[in-house]
Short mmCIF file of C-alpha atoms in Angstrom, two decimals:
data_model
loop_
_atom_site.label_atom_id
_atom_site.label_comp_id
_atom_site.label_asym_id
_atom_site.label_seq_id
_atom_site.Cartn_x
_atom_site.Cartn_y
_atom_site.Cartn_z
CA MET A 12 -24.54 -8.50 70.27
CA LYS A 13 -27.06 -6.77 68.05
CA LYS A 14 -24.93 -3.62 67.97
CA LYS A 15 -21.88 -5.66 66.97
CA LEU A 16 -23.81 -7.31 64.12
CA ILE A 17 -25.04 -3.96 62.78
CA THR A 18 -21.52 -2.57 63.00
CA SER A 19 -20.13 -5.57 61.07
CA ILE A 20 -22.77 -5.23 58.34
CA LEU A 21 -22.06 -1.50 57.91
CA THR A 22 -18.33 -2.17 57.74
CA LEU A 23 -18.78 -4.89 55.10
CA THR A 24 -21.14 -2.69 53.06
CA SER A 25 -18.61 0.13 53.19
CA LEU A 26 -15.87 -2.20 51.93
CA LEU A 27 -18.02 -3.49 49.05
CA LEU A 28 -18.94 0.03 47.99
CA SER A 29 -15.32 1.16 48.08
CA SER A 30 -14.27 -1.88 46.02
CA GLN A 31 -16.74 -0.88 43.31
CA GLU A 32 -15.56 2.71 43.21
CA LYS A 33 -14.58 3.83 39.69
CA THR A 34 -10.84 4.23 39.24
CA SER A 35 -8.85 5.70 36.36
CA TYR A 36 -5.92 4.14 34.53
CA GLN A 37 -2.78 4.34 36.63
CA ILE A 38 0.68 5.46 35.51
CA PRO A 39 3.49 3.18 36.69
CA LYS A 40 6.41 4.38 38.76
CA LYS A 41 8.95 6.64 37.09
CA GLU A 42 11.63 3.93 36.88
CA LEU A 43 9.29 1.48 35.12
CA LEU A 44 7.80 4.18 32.87
CA GLU A 45 11.24 5.23 31.66
CA LEU A 46 11.98 1.61 30.81
CA ILE A 47 8.78 1.09 28.81
CA ASP A 48 7.88 4.45 27.27
CA VAL A 49 11.12 4.98 25.36
CA GLU A 50 11.31 7.60 22.62
CA LEU A 51 11.33 5.72 19.30
CA ALA A 52 13.90 6.40 16.61
CA PRO A 53 12.21 8.32 13.78
CA SER A 54 11.10 6.77 10.51
CA VAL A 55 12.90 8.30 7.52
CA ILE A 56 11.85 9.42 4.06
CA LYS A 57 14.75 10.61 1.90
CA ASP A 58 14.99 12.15 -1.53
CA SER A 59 16.82 10.51 -4.41
CA LYS A 60 19.90 12.74 -3.99
CA ASN A 61 20.24 12.01 -0.27
CA GLU A 62 20.02 15.73 0.47
CA ASN A 63 16.77 15.92 2.44
CA PHE A 64 15.91 13.43 5.16
CA ILE A 65 12.35 13.72 6.47
CA LEU A 66 12.22 12.40 10.05
CA LEU A 67 8.82 11.16 11.25
CA TYR A 68 8.27 10.85 15.00
CA ARG A 69 5.57 8.82 16.76
CA ASP A 70 4.70 7.49 20.19
CA ALA A 71 5.68 3.96 21.10
CA TYR A 72 2.09 3.09 22.07
CA LYS A 73 -1.34 4.28 21.04
CA SER A 74 -3.36 6.26 23.55
CA ILE A 75 -6.45 4.89 25.31
CA SER A 76 -8.63 7.30 23.29
CA GLU A 77 -7.21 5.92 20.03
CA LEU A 78 -7.66 2.30 21.08
CA SER A 79 -11.25 2.93 22.20
CA GLN A 80 -12.41 4.50 18.93
CA GLU A 81 -15.04 2.73 16.85
CA GLU A 82 -13.84 0.05 14.43
CA LEU A 83 -15.92 -1.45 11.65
CA ARG A 84 -14.68 -4.76 10.25
CA ILE A 85 -16.04 -5.28 6.79
CA ALA A 86 -14.96 -6.92 3.49
CA GLY A 87 -11.48 -7.58 4.87
CA LEU A 88 -11.07 -3.98 6.02
CA ARG A 89 -10.83 -2.49 9.50
CA VAL A 90 -12.10 1.06 9.28
CA ASN A 91 -12.95 3.98 11.50
CA PRO A 92 -16.38 4.65 9.94
CA SER A 93 -16.74 8.18 11.28
CA LYS A 94 -13.41 9.32 9.83
CA HIS A 95 -13.07 7.19 6.66
CA ILE A 96 -9.58 5.91 7.41
CA GLY A 97 -8.12 2.58 8.49
CA SER A 98 -8.64 1.99 12.21
CA ARG A 99 -5.15 0.47 12.52
CA THR A 100 -3.38 3.38 10.79
CA THR A 101 -0.01 4.34 12.28
CA TYR A 102 -0.02 8.04 13.10
CA TYR A 103 2.98 10.33 13.50
CA LYS A 104 3.05 13.33 15.82
CA ASN A 105 5.93 15.43 14.53
CA ILE A 106 8.14 16.02 11.47
CA LYS A 107 11.67 17.35 11.24
CA VAL A 108 13.85 17.81 8.16
CA LEU A 109 17.59 17.17 8.04
CA LYS A 110 19.36 19.01 5.21
CA LEU A 111 22.76 17.35 5.00
CA SER A 112 24.31 20.14 2.93
CA LYS A 113 23.44 22.77 5.55
CA SER A 114 23.39 21.21 8.98
CA LYS A 115 23.98 18.07 11.02
CA GLU A 116 20.91 18.78 13.15
CA PRO A 117 17.33 18.41 11.90
CA SER A 118 15.07 21.46 11.68
CA GLN A 119 11.50 21.54 12.94
CA LEU A 120 8.76 21.69 10.31
CA GLN A 121 6.66 24.77 11.11
CA GLY A 122 2.90 25.24 10.99
CA LEU A 123 1.83 21.72 11.93
CA PRO A 124 -1.58 21.48 13.65
CA PRO A 125 -1.74 20.95 17.43
CA ASN A 126 -1.71 17.29 18.50
CA PRO A 127 -1.52 16.07 14.92
CA LYS A 128 -2.22 12.54 13.64
CA LEU A 129 -0.17 12.46 10.47
CA SER A 130 -0.11 9.70 7.84
CA ASN A 131 -0.22 8.95 4.08
CA PHE A 132 3.03 10.78 3.27
CA SER A 133 3.62 11.37 -0.46
CA ILE A 134 6.65 13.22 -1.85
CA SER A 135 6.21 15.34 -4.99
CA PRO A 136 7.88 14.28 -8.26
CA ASP A 137 10.49 17.05 -7.98
CA GLU A 138 10.99 16.16 -4.29
CA SER A 139 10.43 19.73 -3.12
CA LYS A 140 7.20 19.10 -1.19
CA ILE A 141 5.39 16.42 0.78
CA ALA A 142 1.65 15.87 0.87
CA LEU A 143 0.21 14.22 3.97
CA THR A 144 -3.02 13.71 5.83
CA ASN A 145 -3.99 14.81 9.33
CA THR A 146 -6.83 12.95 11.04
CA THR A 147 -9.04 15.07 13.30
CA ASN A 148 -12.25 14.42 15.23
CA LYS A 149 -14.16 15.64 12.17
CA GLY A 150 -12.29 13.62 9.53
CA VAL A 151 -9.17 13.56 7.39
CA GLU A 152 -7.45 16.72 6.08
CA LEU A 153 -4.86 17.30 3.34
CA TRP A 154 -1.71 19.20 4.29
CA ILE A 155 1.29 20.28 2.22
CA ALA A 156 4.83 20.66 3.60
CA ASP A 157 7.38 22.74 1.68
CA LEU A 158 10.86 21.25 2.16
CA LYS A 159 12.58 24.48 1.16
CA THR A 160 10.76 26.88 3.49
CA LEU A 161 9.97 24.18 6.11
CA MET A 162 6.40 25.48 6.30
CA THR A 163 3.18 23.47 6.26
CA LYS A 164 -0.40 24.42 5.50
CA ARG A 165 -3.79 22.76 5.26
CA ILE A 166 -5.34 22.95 1.80
CA TYR A 167 -8.34 20.61 2.04
CA GLY A 168 -10.55 18.76 4.45
CA PRO A 169 -11.76 17.26 6.63
CA ASN A 170 -13.62 14.98 4.17
CA ILE A 171 -10.83 13.00 2.48
CA ASN A 172 -11.66 9.31 2.02
CA ALA A 173 -8.78 7.01 3.01
CA THR A 174 -10.94 3.90 3.49
CA LEU A 175 -9.25 2.01 0.62
CA GLY A 176 -5.70 3.19 1.21
CA ASN A 177 -3.60 6.25 0.36
CA PRO A 178 -5.92 8.98 -1.00
CA ILE A 179 -3.16 11.21 -2.44
CA THR A 180 -1.56 11.19 -5.91
CA TRP A 181 0.73 13.93 -7.22
CA LEU A 182 0.49 15.11 -10.81
CA LYS A 183 3.76 15.58 -12.66
CA ASN A 184 3.51 19.38 -12.71
CA ASN A 185 4.27 19.35 -8.94
CA SER A 186 1.52 21.92 -8.35
CA GLU A 187 -1.61 19.75 -8.48
CA LEU A 188 -2.80 16.56 -6.82
CA LEU A 189 -5.59 14.05 -7.24
CA ILE A 190 -7.32 13.17 -3.98
CA LYS A 191 -10.14 10.82 -3.02
CA THR A 192 -12.94 12.62 -1.15
CA ILE A 193 -16.25 11.67 0.48
CA PRO A 194 -19.17 12.35 -1.91
CA ASN A 195 -21.71 14.97 -0.82
CA ASN A 196 -24.55 12.50 -1.35
CA ARG A 197 -23.08 9.76 0.84
CA LYS A 198 -25.83 8.04 2.82
CA ALA A 199 -25.76 7.34 6.54
CA LEU A 200 -24.46 3.92 7.56
CA ILE A 201 -26.80 1.26 8.90
CA ASP A 202 -26.30 0.47 12.57
CA ARG A 203 -26.75 -3.30 12.84
CA ASN A 204 -27.01 -3.07 16.63
CA SER A 205 -30.17 -0.99 16.49
CA ILE A 206 -32.27 -3.01 14.01
CA VAL A 207 -34.24 -6.24 14.27
CA PRO A 208 -33.55 -8.83 11.52
CA THR A 209 -36.53 -9.45 9.22
CA GLY A 210 -35.28 -12.76 7.83
CA PRO A 211 -32.33 -15.12 7.47
CA THR A 212 -29.17 -14.51 5.43
CA ILE A 213 -29.08 -17.03 2.57
CA THR A 214 -26.05 -17.95 0.47
CA GLU A 215 -26.05 -20.31 -2.50
CA ASN A 216 -23.17 -22.15 -4.17
CA GLU A 217 -25.11 -23.25 -7.27
CA GLY A 218 -23.89 -26.82 -6.85
CA GLN A 219 -20.20 -26.00 -7.47
CA LYS A 220 -17.31 -27.31 -5.39
CA ALA A 221 -14.34 -25.09 -4.68
CA GLN A 222 -11.67 -24.75 -2.02
CA ASN A 223 -11.41 -21.37 -0.37
CA ARG A 224 -9.31 -19.94 2.41
CA THR A 225 -10.89 -18.68 5.61
CA TYR A 226 -10.85 -14.88 5.68
CA GLN A 227 -11.68 -12.53 8.53
CA ASP A 228 -14.10 -9.61 8.62
CA LEU A 229 -16.12 -10.43 5.48
CA ILE A 230 -19.42 -8.97 4.32
CA LYS A 231 -22.12 -11.03 6.06
CA ASN A 232 -25.43 -9.51 4.95
CA PRO A 233 -27.00 -6.82 2.73
CA ASP A 234 -26.53 -4.18 5.44
CA ASP A 235 -22.78 -4.86 5.44
CA ALA A 236 -22.79 -4.56 1.64
CA PHE A 237 -24.58 -1.21 1.89
CA ASN A 238 -22.13 0.07 4.50
CA PHE A 239 -19.11 -1.08 2.48
CA THR A 240 -20.46 0.80 -0.55
CA GLN A 241 -20.98 4.02 1.39
CA LEU A 242 -17.55 3.84 2.99
CA SER A 243 -15.74 3.04 -0.27
CA LEU A 244 -17.42 5.53 -2.60
CA SER A 245 -15.18 8.48 -3.47
CA ASP A 246 -15.06 11.43 -5.79
CA ILE A 247 -11.65 12.13 -7.29
CA ILE A 248 -10.92 15.83 -7.34
CA LYS A 249 -7.99 17.78 -8.75
CA ILE A 250 -6.63 20.37 -6.33
CA ASN A 251 -3.75 22.84 -6.55
CA LEU A 252 -1.44 24.01 -3.78
CA GLU A 253 -3.67 27.01 -3.05
CA GLY A 254 -6.67 24.76 -2.40
CA ARG A 255 -8.54 25.50 -5.63
CA GLU A 256 -10.35 22.33 -6.66
CA LYS A 257 -12.47 20.81 -9.41
CA ARG A 258 -13.98 17.40 -9.87
CA PHE A 259 -11.86 15.02 -11.90
CA LEU A 260 -13.91 11.80 -11.79
CA GLN A 261 -17.40 11.03 -10.53
CA SER A 262 -18.18 8.79 -7.56
CA LYS A 263 -16.97 5.18 -7.68
CA MET A 264 -15.34 2.77 -5.24
CA TYR A 265 -11.81 3.79 -6.23
CA ARG A 266 -8.92 1.60 -5.08
CA SER A 267 -5.80 2.98 -6.79
CA VAL A 268 -4.78 6.07 -8.75
CA SER A 269 -1.46 6.30 -10.63
CA VAL A 270 -0.02 8.80 -13.10
CA SER A 271 1.98 7.75 -16.17
CA PRO A 272 5.70 8.61 -16.03
CA ASN A 273 5.29 11.34 -18.67
CA GLY A 274 2.35 12.82 -16.75
CA ASP A 275 -0.12 12.67 -19.65
CA LEU A 276 -2.33 9.81 -18.42
CA VAL A 277 -3.95 8.62 -15.20
CA MET A 278 -4.86 5.00 -14.48
CA VAL A 279 -7.49 4.25 -11.85
CA SER A 280 -8.95 1.01 -10.56
CA PHE A 281 -12.34 0.75 -8.89
CA ILE A 282 -14.47 -1.97 -7.32
CA LYS A 283 -17.80 -2.99 -8.80
CA LYS A 284 -20.70 -5.20 -7.75
CA PRO A 285 -21.53 -8.01 -7.13
CA PHE A 286 -19.80 -8.29 -3.78
CA SER A 287 -18.98 -11.58 -2.11
CA TYR A 288 -19.63 -13.09 1.32
CA LEU A 289 -16.68 -15.46 0.84
CA VAL A 290 -13.66 -13.30 -0.07
CA PRO A 291 -12.29 -9.82 0.80
CA TYR A 292 -12.72 -6.65 -1.23
CA TYR A 293 -9.52 -7.11 -3.27
CA ARG A 294 -11.11 -10.11 -4.99
CA PHE A 295 -14.31 -8.22 -5.88
CA PRO A 296 -14.89 -7.25 -9.53
CA THR A 297 -12.37 -4.53 -10.41
CA GLU A 298 -12.10 -2.36 -13.50
CA TYR A 299 -8.98 -0.53 -14.68
CA ARG A 300 -9.33 2.58 -16.84
CA VAL A 301 -6.88 5.08 -18.27
CA TYR A 302 -7.88 8.76 -18.51
CA ASN A 303 -6.14 11.84 -19.84
CA VAL A 304 -5.35 14.70 -17.46
CA ASN A 305 -8.70 16.33 -18.31
CA GLY A 306 -10.63 13.31 -17.04
CA ASP A 307 -11.62 11.89 -20.43
CA VAL A 308 -11.58 8.09 -20.86
CA VAL A 309 -8.74 6.86 -23.07
CA LYS A 310 -9.10 3.10 -22.65
CA VAL A 311 -10.71 0.45 -20.46
CA ILE A 312 -7.61 -1.63 -19.74
CA GLN A 313 -9.08 -4.52 -17.78
CA ASP A 314 -12.44 -5.57 -16.34
CA SER A 315 -11.75 -8.38 -13.88
CA PRO A 316 -14.73 -10.41 -12.62
CA LEU A 317 -15.41 -11.57 -9.07
CA SER A 318 -12.71 -14.04 -8.03
CA GLU A 319 -14.36 -16.37 -5.53
CA GLU A 320 -13.04 -19.66 -6.85
CA LEU A 321 -9.36 -20.44 -7.32
CA PRO A 322 -7.57 -23.78 -7.77
CA LYS A 323 -6.15 -25.50 -4.70
CA GLY A 324 -2.74 -24.46 -3.41
CA ARG A 325 -0.98 -21.40 -2.05
CA MET A 326 0.46 -20.55 -5.49
CA SER A 327 -2.92 -20.52 -7.21
CA THR A 328 -3.88 -17.25 -8.84
CA THR A 329 -6.39 -15.65 -11.18
CA THR A 330 -6.23 -16.16 -14.93
CA GLU A 331 -6.92 -12.44 -15.43
CA PRO A 332 -4.12 -9.88 -15.90
CA ARG A 333 -2.73 -8.85 -12.50
CA ASN A 334 -0.20 -6.36 -11.04
CA ILE A 335 -1.08 -3.81 -13.72
CA GLY A 336 1.23 -0.79 -13.57
CA TRP A 337 3.23 1.80 -15.49
CA ARG A 338 6.65 0.96 -16.85
CA ASN A 339 8.87 3.49 -15.04
CA ASP A 340 11.47 3.95 -17.78
CA LEU A 341 8.97 4.76 -20.55
CA GLY A 342 6.49 7.61 -20.93
CA ALA A 343 3.16 5.80 -21.18
CA SER A 344 3.48 2.01 -21.31
CA LEU A 345 1.64 -0.42 -19.06
CA TYR A 346 2.82 -3.86 -17.97
CA PHE A 347 1.05 -6.75 -16.28
CA PHE A 348 1.51 -10.39 -15.21
CA LYS A 349 -0.61 -13.26 -16.50
CA ALA A 350 -0.78 -16.94 -15.57
CA LEU A 351 0.08 -19.50 -18.27
CA ASP A 352 -0.94 -22.54 -16.20
CA LYS A 353 -4.60 -21.50 -15.78
CA GLY A 354 -3.62 -20.29 -12.31
CA ASP A 355 -3.39 -23.90 -11.10
CA PRO A 356 -0.12 -24.96 -9.40
CA GLU A 357 -1.02 -28.62 -10.03
CA ASN A 358 -0.77 -28.17 -13.79
CA LYS A 359 2.61 -29.31 -15.10
CA VAL A 360 3.87 -26.68 -17.53
CA GLU A 361 7.28 -25.32 -18.52
CA TYR A 362 6.32 -21.70 -17.88
CA ARG A 363 3.78 -20.59 -15.30
CA ASP A 364 3.71 -16.81 -15.73
CA ALA A 365 4.28 -14.24 -18.44
CA LEU A 366 5.11 -10.53 -18.47
CA TYR A 367 3.28 -8.34 -21.00
CA GLN A 368 3.61 -4.72 -22.12
CA TRP A 369 0.96 -2.49 -23.67
CA ASP A 370 1.98 0.85 -25.16
CA TYR A 371 -0.15 3.97 -25.50
CA PRO A 372 -2.62 4.39 -27.27
CA PHE A 373 -3.35 0.75 -26.26
CA LYS A 374 -4.43 -0.46 -29.67
CA GLY A 375 -4.14 -4.08 -30.75
CA TYR A 376 -2.80 -6.73 -28.38
CA PRO A 377 -0.27 -6.40 -25.56
CA LYS A 378 3.28 -7.53 -26.34
CA LEU A 379 4.72 -10.63 -24.67
CA LEU A 380 8.07 -9.75 -23.09
CA LEU A 381 9.02 -12.76 -21.00
CA LYS A 382 7.95 -16.18 -19.71
CA VAL A 383 9.20 -17.48 -16.35
CA ASN A 384 9.18 -20.80 -14.52
CA ASN A 385 7.25 -19.73 -11.41
CA ARG A 386 4.95 -16.91 -10.23
CA LEU A 387 6.15 -13.41 -11.11
CA SER A 388 6.48 -11.25 -8.01
CA ASN A 389 8.06 -7.97 -9.12
CA VAL A 390 9.87 -6.23 -11.98
CA ILE A 391 12.62 -3.59 -11.96
CA TRP A 392 12.89 -1.47 -15.10
CA GLY A 393 16.29 -0.15 -16.14
CA ASN A 394 16.27 1.08 -19.74
CA LYS A 395 15.07 -0.11 -23.13
CA ASN A 396 17.57 -2.99 -23.09
CA ILE A 397 17.80 -3.92 -19.40
CA ALA A 398 15.18 -5.08 -16.90
CA ILE A 399 15.10 -7.50 -13.98
CA VAL A 400 12.27 -9.68 -12.67
CA ASN A 401 11.81 -12.06 -9.76
CA ASP A 402 9.61 -15.13 -9.59
CA THR A 403 8.81 -17.25 -6.52
CA TRP A 404 7.41 -20.66 -5.64
CA TRP A 405 6.19 -21.24 -2.11
CA ASN A 406 6.21 -25.06 -2.26
CA ASN A 407 10.02 -25.24 -2.38
CA ARG A 408 10.72 -21.66 -1.12
CA ASN A 409 12.49 -20.88 -4.38
CA VAL A 410 13.14 -17.41 -5.76
CA LYS A 411 14.76 -16.69 -9.11
CA THR A 412 16.08 -13.40 -10.47
CA TYR A 413 16.18 -12.92 -14.25
CA LEU A 414 17.99 -10.37 -16.39
CA PHE A 415 16.27 -9.78 -19.74
CA ASN A 416 16.10 -7.41 -22.70
CA PRO A 417 12.60 -5.85 -23.04
CA SER A 418 13.38 -4.75 -26.62
CA ASN A 419 14.56 -8.15 -27.83
CA THR A 420 12.13 -10.88 -26.80
CA SER A 421 14.01 -13.47 -28.84
CA LYS A 422 17.00 -13.16 -26.53
CA LYS A 423 16.77 -15.66 -23.68
CA ALA A 424 16.61 -14.27 -20.16
CA LEU A 425 19.56 -15.03 -17.89
CA ILE A 426 18.99 -16.40 -14.39
CA ILE A 427 21.34 -14.43 -12.13
CA GLU A 428 20.00 -15.77 -8.81
CA ASP A 429 18.39 -19.12 -7.98
CA ARG A 430 18.07 -19.67 -4.26
CA ASN A 431 15.95 -20.54 -1.24
CA TYR A 432 14.45 -17.27 -0.01
CA GLN A 433 14.55 -18.50 3.59
CA ASP A 434 18.34 -18.79 3.42
CA ILE A 435 19.29 -15.40 4.79
CA TYR A 436 23.01 -16.08 4.41
CA SER A 437 22.69 -16.24 0.60
CA ASP A 438 20.55 -13.09 0.32
CA PRO A 439 22.12 -11.05 -2.53
CA GLY A 440 20.64 -7.76 -1.31
CA ASN A 441 18.52 -5.17 -3.09
CA PHE A 442 19.31 -3.40 -6.33
CA LEU A 443 20.30 0.26 -6.07
CA MET A 444 17.71 2.51 -7.70
CA LYS A 445 17.75 6.09 -8.96
CA ASN A 446 15.33 8.68 -10.32
CA GLY A 447 15.15 8.30 -14.07
CA LYS A 448 14.13 10.56 -16.93
CA TYR A 449 10.57 10.90 -15.61
CA ASN A 450 11.47 11.18 -11.89
CA THR A 451 10.41 7.58 -11.37
CA LYS A 452 12.49 4.82 -9.78
CA VAL A 453 14.62 2.84 -12.25
CA LEU A 454 17.64 0.58 -11.95
CA ASP A 455 20.86 2.52 -11.36
CA ILE A 456 23.18 1.42 -14.19
CA LYS A 457 26.74 2.73 -14.60
CA ASN A 458 29.01 1.42 -17.37
CA ASN A 459 26.82 -1.67 -17.75
CA ASN A 460 27.04 -2.38 -14.01
CA ALA A 461 24.25 -2.58 -11.44
CA PHE A 462 24.74 -2.43 -7.68
CA LEU A 463 23.30 -4.44 -4.80
CA ILE A 464 23.18 -3.41 -1.15
CA GLY A 465 22.83 -6.25 1.34
CA SER A 466 22.56 -6.81 5.08
CA GLY A 467 25.36 -9.38 4.99
CA PHE A 468 24.24 -11.95 7.56
CA THR A 469 26.80 -14.74 7.96
CA GLU A 470 27.63 -17.48 10.45
CA LYS A 471 30.30 -15.17 11.91
CA GLY A 472 28.08 -12.11 12.25
CA GLN A 473 26.59 -9.33 10.16
CA PHE A 474 28.74 -7.60 7.55
CA PRO A 475 26.73 -5.22 5.31
CA PHE A 476 28.01 -5.05 1.76
CA ILE A 477 27.77 -3.38 -1.65
CA ASP A 478 28.24 -5.61 -4.70
CA LYS A 479 28.88 -4.48 -8.27
CA LEU A 480 27.18 -6.73 -10.83
CA ASN A 481 28.49 -6.69 -14.39
CA LEU A 482 25.34 -7.10 -16.49
CA GLU A 483 27.23 -8.43 -19.50
CA LYS A 484 29.41 -11.09 -17.88
CA ILE A 485 27.10 -11.65 -14.86
CA PHE A 486 30.10 -11.26 -12.57
CA LYS A 487 29.96 -9.83 -9.05
CA GLU A 488 32.64 -7.83 -7.31
CA ARG A 489 32.37 -6.82 -3.64
CA LEU A 490 33.19 -3.17 -3.11
#
């Protein structure tokens, strides 16, 4: 009996030990794997002449090593803190180029690194090259692909800073770029898991009442604020295609970099303190400056304060200028949107938003171009006499499309679409664009006609279409 008991105990112990044995991830059977792990169709970047199609290939699923990498959630960002790039970035593993004039089969881009993690693709103004980043175990590198020779090469890295988005901006000479890099004096991040708190975190509202949305991944304490600063700080350097570099702008928390259509000016935006524990980074104080190509300040365009408090409602917005950008059909003119209703959707006003233009050298006051009924969402520039804007209103799901003359503000804008944006059957499609005088996207206008390409969803099925819109008579003809 005793021997049987001992035998039973040994058997049970053996089973328990075997059940705790470490096992690796298992690959499913071939039939199931072929069903799940299907080769994805490539993403496509094409040039304006539809001659070169850049085909980007990626895996259907991220690897275990990618999913297990460190992620820091801070100020509304999700970042890989050791590599200074978004932790949810989509990476591509291969690039091919299809030249329609020469072949029906794509050609392999040569010289790519082994097991690449490619992202942040940016085509040059003359569309002869593509800049891209490759993320390695050491950080983020800058690579250049020549679409004529189909060769690639690394020209910088691995200390590019992609924490706040795309770090690459081409200059108009097609031989130099501006890139955001990690400063040499960047301090080590604070590991919150290895320190003992010395006191409570205190926030104060100063007796004010305000509605605010609930945001994820905010700054929660001074250590988070320190880490956000270190991750966001960048130098902007100018680098040529041979890798020769020089500093363009000193360290700041740069968000965006854009070059004027004529190539003479560079506008940057950067975050400033104080930070907030209530809202994400894109509502922190932000300053916009314009520089010349030598890095000298031309004008401080806008200095927006911290935006913690907004009126109630989904369509509430800041009273500061927003959506600041270059007008694509002119050499060096900025435009921006501004609320006319104090940003409060409850205010009853005839016009809620206005579109302004400010020409270089940015003296005097910006010029009012247009007032619209709802919130401006985007603008399409055509030429000095033709432009198109959209406004939206969430409460009734309305979207309007206006045709207006930027050179004649006394001429009333024409509403060419007024519809419910959830009604897919009435979707008019997207306007056809082309590269304009400055190799920037402008409305494609031929004989006073614009063109729309639509998906064509109907009750009877999908019938894609091309419409010709006469901009004088506001008459559509289906082609």
